[in-house]
PDB file of C-alpha atoms in Angstrom:
ATOM      1  CA  UNK A  18      29.436  -8.246  30.792  1.00 90.00           C
ATOM      2  CA  UNK A  19      29.291  -7.569  34.408  1.00 95.00           C
ATOM      3  CA  UNK A  20      27.973  -9.198  37.310  1.00 96.00           C
ATOM      4  CA  UNK A  21      27.978  -9.466  40.898  1.00 97.00           C
ATOM      5  CA  UNK A  22      27.976 -12.971  42.551  1.00 97.00           C
ATOM      6  CA  UNK A  23      27.220 -13.931  46.311  1.00 97.00           C
ATOM      7  CA  UNK A  24      30.593 -15.073  47.947  1.00 96.00           C
ATOM      8  CA  UNK A  25      29.745 -18.747  48.175  1.00 95.00           C
ATOM      9  CA  UNK A  26      30.125 -21.738  46.363  1.00 95.00           C
ATOM     10  CA  UNK A  27      26.627 -21.847  45.337  1.00 96.00           C
ATOM     11  CA  UNK A  28      27.375 -19.171  42.986  1.00 97.00           C
ATOM     12  CA  UNK A  29      29.494 -21.228  40.982  1.00 96.00           C
ATOM     13  CA  UNK A  30      26.510 -22.624  38.780  1.00 95.00           C
ATOM     14  CA  UNK A  31      25.426 -19.406  37.703  1.00 97.00           C
ATOM     15  CA  UNK A  32      29.129 -18.275  37.108  1.00 96.00           C
ATOM     16  CA  UNK A  33      29.493 -21.041  34.827  1.00 93.00           C
ATOM     17  CA  UNK A  34      26.258 -20.152  33.006  1.00 95.00           C
ATOM     18  CA  UNK A  35      27.502 -16.687  32.770  1.00 95.00           C
ATOM     19  CA  UNK A  36      30.714 -17.883  31.226  1.00 91.00           C
ATOM     20  CA  UNK A  37      28.827 -20.236  28.686  1.00 91.00           C
ATOM     21  CA  UNK A  38      26.275 -17.266  27.638  1.00 93.00           C
ATOM     22  CA  UNK A  39      29.583 -15.264  26.953  1.00 90.00           C
ATOM     23  CA  UNK A  40      31.083 -17.699  24.724  1.00 90.00           C
ATOM     24  CA  UNK A  41      27.722 -18.680  22.836  1.00 92.00           C
ATOM     25  CA  UNK A  42      27.205 -14.678  22.326  1.00 92.00           C
ATOM     26  CA  UNK A  43      30.645 -14.040  20.978  1.00 89.00           C
ATOM     27  CA  UNK A  44      31.571 -17.208  19.397  1.00 89.00           C
ATOM     28  CA  UNK A  45      34.670 -17.970  21.568  1.00 91.00           C
ATOM     29  CA  UNK A  46      36.981 -20.558  20.089  1.00 88.00           C
ATOM     30  CA  UNK A  47      37.163 -23.879  22.274  1.00 87.00           C
ATOM     31  CA  UNK A  48      40.947 -23.424  22.835  1.00 88.00           C
ATOM     32  CA  UNK A  49      39.993 -19.876  24.652  1.00 92.00           C
ATOM     33  CA  UNK A  50      37.038 -21.047  26.324  1.00 93.00           C
ATOM     34  CA  UNK A  51      38.733 -23.469  28.728  1.00 94.00           C
ATOM     35  CA  UNK A  52      41.356 -21.513  30.107  1.00 96.00           C
ATOM     36  CA  UNK A  53      38.891 -18.616  30.879  1.00 96.00           C
ATOM     37  CA  UNK A  54      36.274 -20.943  32.634  1.00 96.00           C
ATOM     38  CA  UNK A  55      39.156 -22.342  34.472  1.00 97.00           C
ATOM     39  CA  UNK A  56      40.284 -19.020  35.308  1.00 97.00           C
ATOM     40  CA  UNK A  57      37.005 -17.812  36.477  1.00 97.00           C
ATOM     41  CA  UNK A  58      36.377 -20.948  38.424  1.00 97.00           C
ATOM     42  CA  UNK A  59      39.906 -21.230  40.455  1.00 97.00           C
ATOM     43  CA  UNK A  60      40.037 -17.270  41.085  1.00 97.00           C
ATOM     44  CA  UNK A  61      36.467 -17.368  42.333  1.00 97.00           C
ATOM     45  CA  UNK A  62      36.822 -20.241  44.483  1.00 97.00           C
ATOM     46  CA  UNK A  63      40.117 -19.097  46.172  1.00 95.00           C
ATOM     47  CA  UNK A  64      38.288 -15.630  46.921  1.00 96.00           C
ATOM     48  CA  UNK A  65      35.560 -17.639  48.730  1.00 96.00           C
ATOM     49  CA  UNK A  66      37.746 -19.888  50.473  1.00 94.00           C
ATOM     50  CA  UNK A  67      40.412 -17.650  51.938  1.00 92.00           C
ATOM     51  CA  UNK A  68      37.623 -15.070  52.814  1.00 93.00           C
ATOM     52  CA  UNK A  69      35.023 -17.009  54.944  1.00 90.00           C
ATOM     53  CA  UNK A  70      34.188 -14.022  57.158  1.00 91.00           C
ATOM     54  CA  UNK A  71      33.658 -11.663  54.239  1.00 93.00           C
ATOM     55  CA  UNK A  72      30.413 -10.972  52.974  1.00 93.00           C
ATOM     56  CA  UNK A  73      30.752  -8.546  49.958  1.00 95.00           C
ATOM     57  CA  UNK A  74      29.796  -9.873  46.547  1.00 96.00           C
ATOM     58  CA  UNK A  75      32.423 -10.572  44.158  1.00 97.00           C
ATOM     59  CA  UNK A  76      32.284  -8.567  40.793  1.00 97.00           C
ATOM     60  CA  UNK A  77      33.218 -10.770  37.582  1.00 97.00           C
ATOM     61  CA  UNK A  78      33.539  -8.688  34.392  1.00 96.00           C
ATOM     62  CA  UNK A  79      34.311  -9.976  31.032  1.00 94.00           C
ATOM     63  CA  UNK A  80      35.316  -8.121  27.905  1.00 93.00           C
ATOM     64  CA  UNK A  81      36.017  -9.578  24.221  1.00 92.00           C
ATOM     65  CA  UNK A  82      38.304  -7.544  22.303  1.00 90.00           C
ATOM     66  CA  UNK A  83      38.757  -8.231  18.420  1.00 82.00           C
ATOM     67  CA  UNK A  84      42.194  -8.545  17.470  1.00 78.00           C
ATOM     68  CA  UNK A  85      41.788  -8.045  13.845  1.00 69.00           C
ATOM     69  CA  UNK A  86      38.541  -7.761  11.682  1.00 62.00           C
ATOM     70  CA  UNK A  87      35.324  -7.741  13.590  1.00 58.00           C
ATOM     71  CA  UNK A  88      33.746 -10.762  11.877  1.00 58.00           C
ATOM     72  CA  UNK A  89      32.303 -12.135  15.145  1.00 56.00           C
ATOM     73  CA  UNK A  90      32.948 -15.788  14.161  1.00 56.00           C
ATOM     74  CA  UNK A  91      34.998 -18.366  15.646  1.00 55.00           C
ATOM     75  CA  UNK A  92      37.701 -17.819  13.142  1.00 58.00           C
ATOM     76  CA  UNK A  93      38.317 -14.209  13.870  1.00 67.00           C
ATOM     77  CA  UNK A  94      40.949 -13.316  16.201  1.00 83.00           C
ATOM     78  CA  UNK A  95      39.563 -12.523  19.824  1.00 88.00           C
ATOM     79  CA  UNK A  96      41.297 -11.562  23.347  1.00 92.00           C
ATOM     80  CA  UNK A  97      39.049 -12.158  26.378  1.00 95.00           C
ATOM     81  CA  UNK A  98      39.976 -10.444  29.633  1.00 96.00           C
ATOM     82  CA  UNK A  99      38.088 -11.432  32.881  1.00 96.00           C
ATOM     83  CA  UNK A 100      38.391  -9.333  35.755  1.00 97.00           C
ATOM     84  CA  UNK A 101      37.435 -10.327  39.259  1.00 97.00           C
ATOM     85  CA  UNK A 102      37.002  -7.710  41.874  1.00 97.00           C
ATOM     86  CA  UNK A 103      37.451  -8.851  45.754  1.00 95.00           C
ATOM     87  CA  UNK A 104      36.455  -6.045  47.952  1.00 94.00           C
ATOM     88  CA  UNK A 105      37.129  -6.773  51.409  1.00 92.00           C
ATOM     89  CA  UNK A 106      39.236 -10.122  51.043  1.00 90.00           C
ATOM     90  CA  UNK A 107      42.941 -10.483  52.098  1.00 93.00           C
ATOM     91  CA  UNK A 108      45.566  -9.909  49.835  1.00 94.00           C
ATOM     92  CA  UNK A 109      46.333 -12.781  47.775  1.00 94.00           C
ATOM     93  CA  UNK A 110      48.826 -12.115  44.777  1.00 95.00           C
ATOM     94  CA  UNK A 111      47.899 -14.674  42.295  1.00 95.00           C
ATOM     95  CA  UNK A 112      51.099 -13.841  40.106  1.00 96.00           C
ATOM     96  CA  UNK A 113      53.281 -14.701  42.813  1.00 94.00           C
ATOM     97  CA  UNK A 114      55.416 -18.070  41.964  1.00 86.00           C
ATOM     98  CA  UNK A 115      53.850 -21.130  44.021  1.00 80.00           C
ATOM     99  CA  UNK A 116      55.741 -24.106  45.518  1.00 76.00           C
ATOM    100  CA  UNK A 117      54.110 -26.540  43.247  1.00 84.00           C
ATOM    101  CA  UNK A 118      56.634 -29.367  42.728  1.00 85.00           C
ATOM    102  CA  UNK A 119      55.481 -30.900  39.490  1.00 88.00           C
ATOM    103  CA  UNK A 120      58.190 -33.220  39.182  1.00 89.00           C
ATOM    104  CA  UNK A 121      57.902 -34.759  42.675  1.00 91.00           C
ATOM    105  CA  UNK A 122      56.912 -38.360  42.791  1.00 92.00           C
ATOM    106  CA  UNK A 123      53.249 -39.585  43.735  1.00 93.00           C
ATOM    107  CA  UNK A 124      53.904 -39.842  47.513  1.00 91.00           C
ATOM    108  CA  UNK A 125      55.328 -36.215  47.762  1.00 92.00           C
ATOM    109  CA  UNK A 126      52.695 -34.520  45.880  1.00 92.00           C
ATOM    110  CA  UNK A 127      50.280 -32.154  47.543  1.00 87.00           C
ATOM    111  CA  UNK A 128      47.199 -30.673  45.880  1.00 82.00           C
ATOM    112  CA  UNK A 129      47.825 -27.103  47.178  1.00 84.00           C
ATOM    113  CA  UNK A 130      48.621 -24.387  44.597  1.00 89.00           C
ATOM    114  CA  UNK A 131      47.153 -26.233  41.595  1.00 93.00           C
ATOM    115  CA  UNK A 132      44.834 -23.870  40.589  1.00 95.00           C
ATOM    116  CA  UNK A 133      47.026 -20.912  40.541  1.00 95.00           C
ATOM    117  CA  UNK A 134      49.748 -22.893  38.837  1.00 95.00           C
ATOM    118  CA  UNK A 135      47.274 -23.831  36.083  1.00 96.00           C
ATOM    119  CA  UNK A 136      46.216 -20.214  35.516  1.00 96.00           C
ATOM    120  CA  UNK A 137      49.547 -18.780  35.504  1.00 96.00           C
ATOM    121  CA  UNK A 138      50.484 -21.373  32.859  1.00 96.00           C
ATOM    122  CA  UNK A 139      47.439 -20.515  30.737  1.00 96.00           C
ATOM    123  CA  UNK A 140      47.224 -16.933  31.105  1.00 96.00           C
ATOM    124  CA  UNK A 141      48.729 -14.872  28.145  1.00 95.00           C
ATOM    125  CA  UNK A 142      48.976 -11.899  30.824  1.00 96.00           C
ATOM    126  CA  UNK A 143      48.060 -12.194  34.272  1.00 97.00           C
ATOM    127  CA  UNK A 144      47.602  -8.909  36.605  1.00 98.00           C
ATOM    128  CA  UNK A 145      47.165  -8.577  40.292  1.00 98.00           C
ATOM    129  CA  UNK A 146      46.753  -5.252  42.332  1.00 98.00           C
ATOM    130  CA  UNK A 147      45.608  -4.797  46.051  1.00 97.00           C
ATOM    131  CA  UNK A 148      44.722  -1.484  47.362  1.00 96.00           C
ATOM    132  CA  UNK A 149      42.544  -0.427  50.405  1.00 93.00           C
ATOM    133  CA  UNK A 150      41.383  -3.706  50.884  1.00 93.00           C
ATOM    134  CA  UNK A 151      40.388  -4.217  47.354  1.00 95.00           C
ATOM    135  CA  UNK A 152      41.942  -6.912  45.134  1.00 96.00           C
ATOM    136  CA  UNK A 153      41.430  -7.082  41.434  1.00 97.00           C
ATOM    137  CA  UNK A 154      42.683 -10.009  39.301  1.00 98.00           C
ATOM    138  CA  UNK A 155      42.755  -9.567  35.540  1.00 98.00           C
ATOM    139  CA  UNK A 156      43.282 -12.783  33.267  1.00 98.00           C
ATOM    140  CA  UNK A 157      43.583 -12.384  29.559  1.00 97.00           C
ATOM    141  CA  UNK A 158      43.639 -15.149  26.880  1.00 95.00           C
ATOM    142  CA  UNK A 159      43.544 -14.812  23.385  1.00 90.00           C
ATOM    143  CA  UNK A 160      42.932 -16.826  20.374  1.00 74.00           C
ATOM    144  CA  UNK A 161      45.828 -17.748  18.402  1.00 58.00           C
ATOM    145  CA  UNK A 162      47.785 -18.009  21.861  1.00 50.00           C
ATOM    146  CA  UNK A 163      45.737 -21.268  22.701  1.00 53.00           C
ATOM    147  CA  UNK A 164      47.871 -23.451  24.762  1.00 48.00           C
ATOM    148  CA  UNK A 165      45.101 -26.291  24.393  1.00 45.00           C
TER     149      UNK A 165
ATOM    150  CA  UNK B  30      29.015 -34.774  35.198  1.00 94.00           C
ATOM    151  CA  UNK B  31      27.680 -38.498  35.055  1.00 96.00           C
ATOM    152  CA  UNK B  32      29.553 -41.499  36.594  1.00 97.00           C
ATOM    153  CA  UNK B  33      29.242 -45.076  35.054  1.00 96.00           C
ATOM    154  CA  UNK B  34      31.011 -48.043  36.997  1.00 96.00           C
ATOM    155  CA  UNK B  35      31.414 -51.282  35.390  1.00 96.00           C
ATOM    156  CA  UNK B  36      33.819 -54.297  35.809  1.00 95.00           C
ATOM    157  CA  UNK B  37      36.118 -55.663  33.054  1.00 95.00           C
ATOM    158  CA  UNK B  38      37.641 -58.706  34.750  1.00 94.00           C
ATOM    159  CA  UNK B  39      39.414 -57.719  37.868  1.00 95.00           C
ATOM    160  CA  UNK B  40      39.426 -54.199  36.928  1.00 97.00           C
ATOM    161  CA  UNK B  41      36.897 -51.806  38.094  1.00 97.00           C
ATOM    162  CA  UNK B  42      36.271 -49.196  35.138  1.00 97.00           C
ATOM    163  CA  UNK B  43      34.935 -45.594  35.886  1.00 97.00           C
ATOM    164  CA  UNK B  44      33.626 -43.621  33.190  1.00 97.00           C
ATOM    165  CA  UNK B  45      33.169 -39.868  34.066  1.00 98.00           C
ATOM    166  CA  UNK B  46      31.369 -37.730  31.488  1.00 98.00           C
ATOM    167  CA  UNK B  47      30.977 -33.929  31.545  1.00 97.00           C
ATOM    168  CA  UNK B  48      32.722 -31.414  33.946  1.00 96.00           C
ATOM    169  CA  UNK B  49      34.956 -32.516  36.877  1.00 97.00           C
ATOM    170  CA  UNK B  50      35.148 -29.217  38.656  1.00 97.00           C
ATOM    171  CA  UNK B  51      34.631 -27.508  42.220  1.00 96.00           C
ATOM    172  CA  UNK B  52      30.736 -28.371  42.273  1.00 95.00           C
ATOM    173  CA  UNK B  53      30.800 -32.085  40.756  1.00 97.00           C
ATOM    174  CA  UNK B  54      34.062 -33.352  42.301  1.00 97.00           C
ATOM    175  CA  UNK B  55      32.642 -34.402  45.820  1.00 96.00           C
ATOM    176  CA  UNK B  56      30.180 -36.639  44.062  1.00 96.00           C
ATOM    177  CA  UNK B  57      33.041 -38.213  42.032  1.00 97.00           C
ATOM    178  CA  UNK B  58      35.140 -38.571  44.754  1.00 97.00           C
ATOM    179  CA  UNK B  59      32.147 -40.270  46.945  1.00 96.00           C
ATOM    180  CA  UNK B  60      31.679 -42.577  44.287  1.00 95.00           C
ATOM    181  CA  UNK B  61      35.182 -43.417  43.784  1.00 96.00           C
ATOM    182  CA  UNK B  62      35.667 -43.986  47.525  1.00 96.00           C
ATOM    183  CA  UNK B  63      32.648 -46.222  47.979  1.00 95.00           C
ATOM    184  CA  UNK B  64      34.403 -48.450  45.332  1.00 95.00           C
ATOM    185  CA  UNK B  65      37.692 -48.636  47.102  1.00 95.00           C
ATOM    186  CA  UNK B  66      36.212 -49.156  50.202  1.00 94.00           C
ATOM    187  CA  UNK B  67      34.154 -52.137  48.826  1.00 94.00           C
ATOM    188  CA  UNK B  68      37.477 -53.823  47.939  1.00 94.00           C
ATOM    189  CA  UNK B  69      38.388 -52.474  44.355  1.00 95.00           C
ATOM    190  CA  UNK B  70      42.036 -52.455  43.866  1.00 96.00           C
ATOM    191  CA  UNK B  71      42.912 -52.324  40.203  1.00 97.00           C
ATOM    192  CA  UNK B  72      40.664 -48.917  38.832  1.00 98.00           C
ATOM    193  CA  UNK B  73      40.812 -47.317  35.708  1.00 98.00           C
ATOM    194  CA  UNK B  74      39.080 -44.175  35.199  1.00 98.00           C
ATOM    195  CA  UNK B  75      37.815 -43.658  31.721  1.00 98.00           C
ATOM    196  CA  UNK B  76      38.000 -39.953  30.712  1.00 98.00           C
ATOM    197  CA  UNK B  77      36.743 -40.234  26.892  1.00 98.00           C
ATOM    198  CA  UNK B  78      33.698 -38.021  27.761  1.00 98.00           C
ATOM    199  CA  UNK B  79      35.328 -35.634  30.054  1.00 98.00           C
ATOM    200  CA  UNK B  80      35.094 -32.259  28.721  1.00 95.00           C
ATOM    201  CA  UNK B  81      36.626 -30.114  31.591  1.00 96.00           C
ATOM    202  CA  UNK B  82      38.861 -30.642  34.531  1.00 97.00           C
ATOM    203  CA  UNK B  83      40.092 -28.013  37.251  1.00 97.00           C
ATOM    204  CA  UNK B  84      42.164 -28.183  40.115  1.00 97.00           C
ATOM    205  CA  UNK B  85      39.286 -29.715  42.339  1.00 97.00           C
ATOM    206  CA  UNK B  86      39.156 -32.789  39.933  1.00 97.00           C
ATOM    207  CA  UNK B  87      42.870 -33.015  40.009  1.00 97.00           C
ATOM    208  CA  UNK B  88      42.671 -33.156  43.727  1.00 96.00           C
ATOM    209  CA  UNK B  89      40.339 -36.018  43.642  1.00 97.00           C
ATOM    210  CA  UNK B  90      42.779 -37.926  41.352  1.00 97.00           C
ATOM    211  CA  UNK B  91      45.781 -37.429  43.452  1.00 96.00           C
ATOM    212  CA  UNK B  92      44.089 -38.602  46.862  1.00 96.00           C
ATOM    213  CA  UNK B  93      42.548 -41.679  44.900  1.00 97.00           C
ATOM    214  CA  UNK B  94      45.995 -42.664  43.369  1.00 97.00           C
ATOM    215  CA  UNK B  95      47.684 -42.447  46.857  1.00 96.00           C
ATOM    216  CA  UNK B  96      44.936 -44.205  48.592  1.00 96.00           C
ATOM    217  CA  UNK B  97      45.215 -47.115  46.068  1.00 96.00           C
ATOM    218  CA  UNK B  98      48.808 -47.115  46.226  1.00 95.00           C
ATOM    219  CA  UNK B  99      48.758 -47.239  49.995  1.00 94.00           C
ATOM    220  CA  UNK B 100      46.673 -50.450  49.824  1.00 93.00           C
ATOM    221  CA  UNK B 101      48.714 -52.150  47.239  1.00 95.00           C
ATOM    222  CA  UNK B 102      46.281 -51.211  44.514  1.00 96.00           C
ATOM    223  CA  UNK B 103      46.640 -49.159  41.340  1.00 96.00           C
ATOM    224  CA  UNK B 104      44.981 -46.288  39.410  1.00 97.00           C
ATOM    225  CA  UNK B 105      45.285 -45.903  35.630  1.00 98.00           C
ATOM    226  CA  UNK B 106      43.749 -43.264  33.455  1.00 98.00           C
ATOM    227  CA  UNK B 107      42.766 -43.369  29.767  1.00 98.00           C
ATOM    228  CA  UNK B 108      41.408 -41.449  26.874  1.00 98.00           C
ATOM    229  CA  UNK B 109      42.330 -37.813  27.787  1.00 98.00           C
ATOM    230  CA  UNK B 110      41.117 -35.185  25.309  1.00 96.00           C
ATOM    231  CA  UNK B 111      43.475 -32.249  24.030  1.00 94.00           C
ATOM    232  CA  UNK B 112      42.369 -29.755  26.779  1.00 93.00           C
ATOM    233  CA  UNK B 113      42.482 -32.401  29.810  1.00 96.00           C
ATOM    234  CA  UNK B 114      45.823 -33.713  28.515  1.00 96.00           C
ATOM    235  CA  UNK B 115      47.280 -30.298  28.662  1.00 95.00           C
ATOM    236  CA  UNK B 116      46.048 -29.958  32.229  1.00 96.00           C
ATOM    237  CA  UNK B 117      47.731 -33.026  32.992  1.00 97.00           C
ATOM    238  CA  UNK B 118      51.131 -32.052  31.419  1.00 96.00           C
ATOM    239  CA  UNK B 119      50.874 -28.599  33.162  1.00 96.00           C
ATOM    240  CA  UNK B 120      50.156 -30.041  36.626  1.00 95.00           C
ATOM    241  CA  UNK B 121      52.877 -32.636  36.354  1.00 95.00           C
ATOM    242  CA  UNK B 122      50.078 -35.521  36.458  1.00 96.00           C
ATOM    243  CA  UNK B 123      51.017 -36.968  33.260  1.00 95.00           C
ATOM    244  CA  UNK B 124      54.209 -38.367  35.056  1.00 94.00           C
ATOM    245  CA  UNK B 125      52.797 -39.461  38.500  1.00 95.00           C
ATOM    246  CA  UNK B 126      49.865 -41.268  36.953  1.00 96.00           C
ATOM    247  CA  UNK B 127      49.790 -43.896  34.218  1.00 96.00           C
ATOM    248  CA  UNK B 128      47.810 -42.539  31.112  1.00 97.00           C
ATOM    249  CA  UNK B 129      46.954 -44.451  28.131  1.00 98.00           C
ATOM    250  CA  UNK B 130      45.476 -43.559  25.072  1.00 97.00           C
ATOM    251  CA  UNK B 131      42.345 -45.882  25.003  1.00 97.00           C
ATOM    252  CA  UNK B 132      40.790 -48.299  27.237  1.00 97.00           C
ATOM    253  CA  UNK B 133      42.201 -51.122  25.705  1.00 97.00           C
ATOM    254  CA  UNK B 134      45.667 -50.184  26.072  1.00 97.00           C
ATOM    255  CA  UNK B 135      44.833 -49.090  29.874  1.00 97.00           C
ATOM    256  CA  UNK B 136      43.362 -52.549  30.469  1.00 97.00           C
ATOM    257  CA  UNK B 137      46.323 -54.481  29.224  1.00 96.00           C
ATOM    258  CA  UNK B 138      48.777 -52.202  31.257  1.00 95.00           C
ATOM    259  CA  UNK B 139      47.308 -53.622  34.565  1.00 93.00           C
TER     260      UNK B 139
END
């Protein structure tokens, strides 16, 4: 499934609906739904916020791969790959380690970098490429590897 | 997302249901701030019906905890499902916030 979304936060509701339809159609297990949904939200919001003057759409493509026998029910192993293409945005390597001190006391905690920190910890694989002004993020999560 | 606010003794209980994400967090923050600005000091957020939280929701919790602590108040959280608990663990929020297994235990901890 592939769809272009206008680069603004009004696209989040259609993006959520896009994700839910995909989950239902492919009977994706709850342990995979959550990290995939989270990755779509966090990555999309980052692309919007860090590129306020860019007007190109953001392309979201999701593929489901059967890891074993293709029975298409929640018990079969599936790997979900989400690709977001940011054409015209600034370079933002989501695989780079961020300064998020999760052991700091409340008074010293800041909210920055939490979204990327979560994605990095929930992904089976996280890839980023940037060439000629075109950024591409690939987030992969498979059943059997659920963290939640 | 749905928010329901009740009072149990001197504790203001906020029940948040559904998704706490980029779209809904501003409304949640507004509701919580209205409560704090009206004088609430002991605040319990019950997440029993919360299905999903993203970093936008975590930011609201962080801001709320700091605001209450600065004014001598206290924020406590209860009833996380496994998904939300995992987010709390990965983000370190399990350490900086008091999280109880249910509302009864949380109320007793104030």
